[in-house]
PDB file of C-alpha atoms in Angstrom:
ATOM      1  CA  MET A 112      16.712  -1.932  10.948  1.00  0.00           C
ATOM      2  CA  LYS A 113      14.232  -4.696  10.335  1.00  0.00           C
ATOM      3  CA  THR A 114      13.259  -5.866   6.849  1.00  0.00           C
ATOM      4  CA  PHE A 115      10.013  -7.621   5.946  1.00  0.00           C
ATOM      5  CA  LYS A 116       8.543  -9.098   2.771  1.00  0.00           C
ATOM      6  CA  LEU A 117       5.808  -6.987   1.195  1.00  0.00           C
ATOM      7  CA  ILE A 118       2.840  -9.107   0.113  1.00  0.00           C
ATOM      8  CA  ASP A 119       0.262  -6.534  -1.046  1.00  0.00           C
ATOM      9  CA  PHE A 120       0.389  -2.816  -1.881  1.00  0.00           C
ATOM     10  CA  GLN A 121      -2.429  -0.348  -2.420  1.00  0.00           C
ATOM     11  CA  MET A 122      -2.163   3.405  -2.772  1.00  0.00           C
ATOM     12  CA  GLU A 123      -4.539   6.318  -2.936  1.00  0.00           C
ATOM     13  CA  ASN A 124      -4.262   8.297  -6.161  1.00  0.00           C
ATOM     14  CA  LYS A 125      -4.825  12.049  -6.564  1.00  0.00           C
ATOM     15  CA  GLU A 126      -8.570  11.408  -7.041  1.00  0.00           C
ATOM     16  CA  GLN A 127      -8.580   9.606  -3.652  1.00  0.00           C
ATOM     17  CA  LYS A 128      -9.305   6.242  -5.269  1.00  0.00           C
ATOM     18  CA  ILE A 129      -7.586   3.083  -4.063  1.00  0.00           C
ATOM     19  CA  VAL A 130      -5.254   1.604  -6.671  1.00  0.00           C
ATOM     20  CA  ASP A 131      -3.930  -1.956  -6.362  1.00  0.00           C
ATOM     21  CA  ILE A 132      -0.309  -2.208  -7.484  1.00  0.00           C
ATOM     22  CA  PRO A 133       0.609  -5.768  -8.527  1.00  0.00           C
ATOM     23  CA  LEU A 134       4.080  -6.555  -7.224  1.00  0.00           C
ATOM     24  CA  THR A 135       6.849  -8.551  -8.803  1.00  0.00           C
ATOM     25  CA  ASP A 136       8.619  -8.191  -5.466  1.00  0.00           C
ATOM     26  CA  GLY A 137       8.654  -5.817  -2.525  1.00  0.00           C
ATOM     27  CA  LEU A 138      10.289  -5.056   0.799  1.00  0.00           C
ATOM     28  CA  ILE A 139       9.392  -2.850   3.726  1.00  0.00           C
ATOM     29  CA  ILE A 140      12.041  -1.680   6.166  1.00  0.00           C
ATOM     30  CA  ASN A 141      11.537  -0.286   9.649  1.00  0.00           C
ATOM     31  CA  LYS A 142      14.521   2.059   9.958  1.00  0.00           C
ATOM     32  CA  GLU A 143      14.106   2.043  13.764  1.00  0.00           C
ATOM     33  CA  ASN A 144      15.357   5.616  13.950  1.00  0.00           C
ATOM     34  CA  ASP A 145      14.264   8.510  16.160  1.00  0.00           C
ATOM     35  CA  ARG A 146      11.902   9.769  13.407  1.00  0.00           C
ATOM     36  CA  ASN A 147      10.074   6.383  13.182  1.00  0.00           C
ATOM     37  CA  THR A 148      10.508   6.212   9.422  1.00  0.00           C
ATOM     38  CA  TRP A 149       9.918   3.274   7.135  1.00  0.00           C
ATOM     39  CA  LEU A 150      11.154   2.502   3.613  1.00  0.00           C
ATOM     40  CA  ILE A 151       9.151   0.629   1.016  1.00  0.00           C
ATOM     41  CA  GLU A 152      10.789  -0.700  -2.123  1.00  0.00           C
ATOM     42  CA  LEU A 153       8.513  -1.990  -4.856  1.00  0.00           C
ATOM     43  CA  PHE A 154       9.663  -3.930  -7.889  1.00  0.00           C
ATOM     44  CA  VAL A 155       6.909  -3.710 -10.500  1.00  0.00           C
ATOM     45  CA  GLU A 156       6.325  -4.251 -14.191  1.00  0.00           C
ATOM     46  CA  GLU A 157       6.529  -1.074 -16.231  1.00  0.00           C
ATOM     47  CA  LYS A 158       2.731  -0.945 -16.758  1.00  0.00           C
ATOM     48  CA  ASN A 159       2.204  -0.970 -12.962  1.00  0.00           C
ATOM     49  CA  GLN A 160       4.455   2.075 -12.451  1.00  0.00           C
ATOM     50  CA  LYS A 161       1.991   4.474 -14.125  1.00  0.00           C
ATOM     51  CA  PRO A 162       0.038   5.482 -10.965  1.00  0.00           C
ATOM     52  CA  PHE A 163       3.248   6.899  -9.459  1.00  0.00           C
ATOM     53  CA  GLU A 164       3.748   9.328 -12.366  1.00  0.00           C
ATOM     54  CA  GLU A 165       1.196  11.794 -10.959  1.00  0.00           C
ATOM     55  CA  PHE A 166       3.200  12.296  -7.755  1.00  0.00           C
ATOM     56  CA  THR A 167       6.232  14.472  -7.061  1.00  0.00           C
ATOM     57  CA  GLU A 168       8.758  13.978  -4.279  1.00  0.00           C
ATOM     58  CA  ASN A 169       6.871  16.479  -2.085  1.00  0.00           C
ATOM     59  CA  ASP A 170       3.468  14.775  -2.335  1.00  0.00           C
ATOM     60  CA  GLU A 171       2.185  12.604   0.492  1.00  0.00           C
ATOM     61  CA  ILE A 172       0.835   9.274  -0.702  1.00  0.00           C
ATOM     62  CA  PRO A 173      -1.512   7.296   1.551  1.00  0.00           C
ATOM     63  CA  VAL A 174      -0.727   3.587   1.202  1.00  0.00           C
ATOM     64  CA  GLN A 175      -1.983   0.338   2.663  1.00  0.00           C
ATOM     65  CA  VAL A 176       0.260  -2.721   2.746  1.00  0.00           C
ATOM     66  CA  ILE A 177       0.164  -6.304   3.893  1.00  0.00           C
ATOM     67  CA  ILE A 178       3.440  -7.527   5.350  1.00  0.00           C
ATOM     68  CA  THR A 179       4.869 -11.079   5.513  1.00  0.00           C
ATOM     69  CA  LYS A 180       1.640 -13.145   5.080  1.00  0.00           C
ATOM     70  CA  GLN A 181      -1.568 -12.522   3.129  1.00  0.00           C
ATOM     71  CA  GLU A 182      -3.691 -13.185   6.234  1.00  0.00           C
ATOM     72  CA  ASN A 183      -1.987 -10.380   8.207  1.00  0.00           C
ATOM     73  CA  ASN A 184      -3.865  -7.176   8.883  1.00  0.00           C
ATOM     74  CA  PRO A 185      -3.156  -4.213   6.618  1.00  0.00           C
ATOM     75  CA  ALA A 186      -0.823  -1.470   7.818  1.00  0.00           C
ATOM     76  CA  PHE A 187      -1.359   2.146   6.785  1.00  0.00           C
ATOM     77  CA  PHE A 188       1.412   4.597   5.926  1.00  0.00           C
ATOM     78  CA  THR A 189       1.832   8.110   4.608  1.00  0.00           C
ATOM     79  CA  MET A 190       4.739   7.948   2.177  1.00  0.00           C
ATOM     80  CA  LYS A 191       6.724  10.209  -0.125  1.00  0.00           C
ATOM     81  CA  LEU A 192       8.264   9.168  -3.409  1.00  0.00           C
ATOM     82  CA  VAL A 193      12.060   8.999  -3.088  1.00  0.00           C
ATOM     83  CA  SER A 194      13.042   7.509  -6.443  1.00  0.00           C
ATOM     84  CA  GLN A 195      11.952   5.527  -9.482  1.00  0.00           C
ATOM     85  CA  LYS A 196      14.506   3.597 -11.504  1.00  0.00           C
ATOM     86  CA  LYS A 197      13.835   1.690 -14.708  1.00  0.00           C
ATOM     87  CA  ILE A 198      15.506  -1.725 -14.830  1.00  0.00           C
ATOM     88  CA  ASP A 199      14.872  -3.483 -18.162  1.00  0.00           C
ATOM     89  CA  SER A 200      11.047  -3.703 -18.386  1.00  0.00           C
ATOM     90  CA  PHE A 201      10.588  -3.183 -14.628  1.00  0.00           C
ATOM     91  CA  TYR A 202      10.697  -0.294 -12.170  1.00  0.00           C
ATOM     92  CA  SER A 203      12.203  -0.084  -8.714  1.00  0.00           C
ATOM     93  CA  ILE A 204      10.170   2.432  -6.712  1.00  0.00           C
ATOM     94  CA  LEU A 205      11.429   3.680  -3.350  1.00  0.00           C
ATOM     95  CA  LEU A 206       9.093   5.354  -0.839  1.00  0.00           C
ATOM     96  CA  GLU A 207       9.799   6.743   2.624  1.00  0.00           C
ATOM     97  CA  GLY A 208       7.308   7.687   5.308  1.00  0.00           C
ATOM     98  CA  LYS A 209       5.587   6.900   8.556  1.00  0.00           C
ATOM     99  CA  LEU A 210       2.862   4.685   9.938  1.00  0.00           C
ATOM    100  CA  SER A 211      -0.527   6.377   9.971  1.00  0.00           C
ATOM    101  CA  LYS A 212      -4.007   5.683  11.252  1.00  0.00           C
ATOM    102  CA  PRO A 213      -6.527   4.075   8.896  1.00  0.00           C
ATOM    103  CA  PRO A 214      -8.543   6.642   6.968  1.00  0.00           C
ATOM    104  CA  PHE A 215     -12.048   7.344   8.233  1.00  0.00           C
ATOM    105  CA  SER A 216     -13.455   6.286   4.878  1.00  0.00           C
ATOM    106  CA  PHE A 217     -11.706   2.909   4.948  1.00  0.00           C
ATOM    107  CA  ALA A 218     -14.960   0.929   4.623  1.00  0.00           C
ATOM    108  CA  GLU A 219     -16.095   2.971   1.636  1.00  0.00           C
ATOM    109  CA  GLN A 220     -12.735   2.720  -0.095  1.00  0.00           C
ATOM    110  CA  LEU A 221     -12.547  -0.997   0.628  1.00  0.00           C
ATOM    111  CA  LEU A 222     -15.993  -1.613  -0.831  1.00  0.00           C
ATOM    112  CA  GLU A 223     -15.158   0.408  -3.928  1.00  0.00           C
ATOM    113  CA  SER A 224     -11.885  -1.488  -4.371  1.00  0.00           C
ATOM    114  CA  LEU A 225     -13.609  -4.879  -4.102  1.00  0.00           C
ATOM    115  CA  ILE A 226     -16.286  -3.856  -6.593  1.00  0.00           C
ATOM    116  CA  GLU A 227     -13.591  -2.631  -9.012  1.00  0.00           C
ATOM    117  CA  LYS A 228     -11.995  -6.084  -8.715  1.00  0.00           C
ATOM    118  CA  GLY A 229     -15.266  -7.471 -10.061  1.00  0.00           C
ATOM    119  CA  LEU A 230     -16.575  -9.020  -6.851  1.00  0.00           C
ATOM    120  CA  THR A 231     -20.348  -9.265  -6.524  1.00  0.00           C
ATOM    121  CA  GLY A 232     -22.965 -10.950  -4.380  1.00  0.00           C
ATOM    122  CA  SER A 233     -21.787 -13.340  -1.684  1.00  0.00           C
ATOM    123  CA  ASN A 234     -18.121 -13.062  -2.798  1.00  0.00           C
ATOM    124  CA  LEU A 235     -18.280  -9.293  -2.309  1.00  0.00           C
ATOM    125  CA  LEU A 236     -19.956  -9.632   1.074  1.00  0.00           C
ATOM    126  CA  SER A 237     -17.553 -12.248   2.436  1.00  0.00           C
ATOM    127  CA  SER A 238     -14.445 -10.377   1.194  1.00  0.00           C
ATOM    128  CA  PHE A 239     -15.761  -7.128   2.673  1.00  0.00           C
ATOM    129  CA  GLN A 240     -16.564  -8.762   6.036  1.00  0.00           C
ATOM    130  CA  GLU A 241     -13.147 -10.451   6.198  1.00  0.00           C
ATOM    131  CA  ARG A 242     -11.245  -7.212   5.549  1.00  0.00           C
ATOM    132  CA  ILE A 243     -13.430  -5.226   8.009  1.00  0.00           C
ATOM    133  CA  ARG A 244     -12.784  -7.849  10.729  1.00  0.00           C
ATOM    134  CA  SER A 245      -9.071  -7.613  10.020  1.00  0.00           C
ATOM    135  CA  GLN A 246      -9.254  -3.846  10.332  1.00  0.00           C
ATOM    136  CA  LYS A 247     -11.108  -4.009  13.662  1.00  0.00           C
ATOM    137  CA  LYS A 248      -8.508  -6.412  15.096  1.00  0.00           C
ATOM    138  CA  GLU A 249      -5.728  -4.036  14.058  1.00  0.00           C
ATOM    139  CA  ASN A 250      -7.385  -1.103  15.848  1.00  0.00           C
ATOM    140  CA  ARG A 251      -7.636  -2.888  19.218  1.00  0.00           C
TER     141      ARG A 251
END
C-alpha cells in the first residue's frame, strides 16, 4: 500500500453539481491489490459533512482530488461511502473506489465551480485555463 496526502477534494452531488469539501486533513491510499482499489479518508468539520448525507453505501460518488501538491493534476475516482464517524465537532469519512476517466462535461463543471467560488473576469479566465491545461496534461 502507498499513502499520499490529500490536498483538495471535490465531489459530485445527486444533482450532478460539483461540491468543494474543505478539508481539515485527508489521506488517499492505493491499496495495490488485484482489484485496483483506493481508500480516501477525509477529516472535515461537521458543517462540511452535510453533502455526504444524501448518499448510501451503495451509491457511486464521482470525486476529483488533488494529491500531494496543489499544482498536481486532478485525479478522478468513482467511490462508495464506507463509513462516517463523528469525532468531537469533526467527521472522519471513509470512501473506497477506483480511478476513473474524467467526465465528458469536465469543462462545464469546472466553469460552474469557479463561478460558484465567485471568480469573474480575468481571474475566472486564468483559473479556467490553468485547470484545463492541467487536465490536458493528465490525459496524455
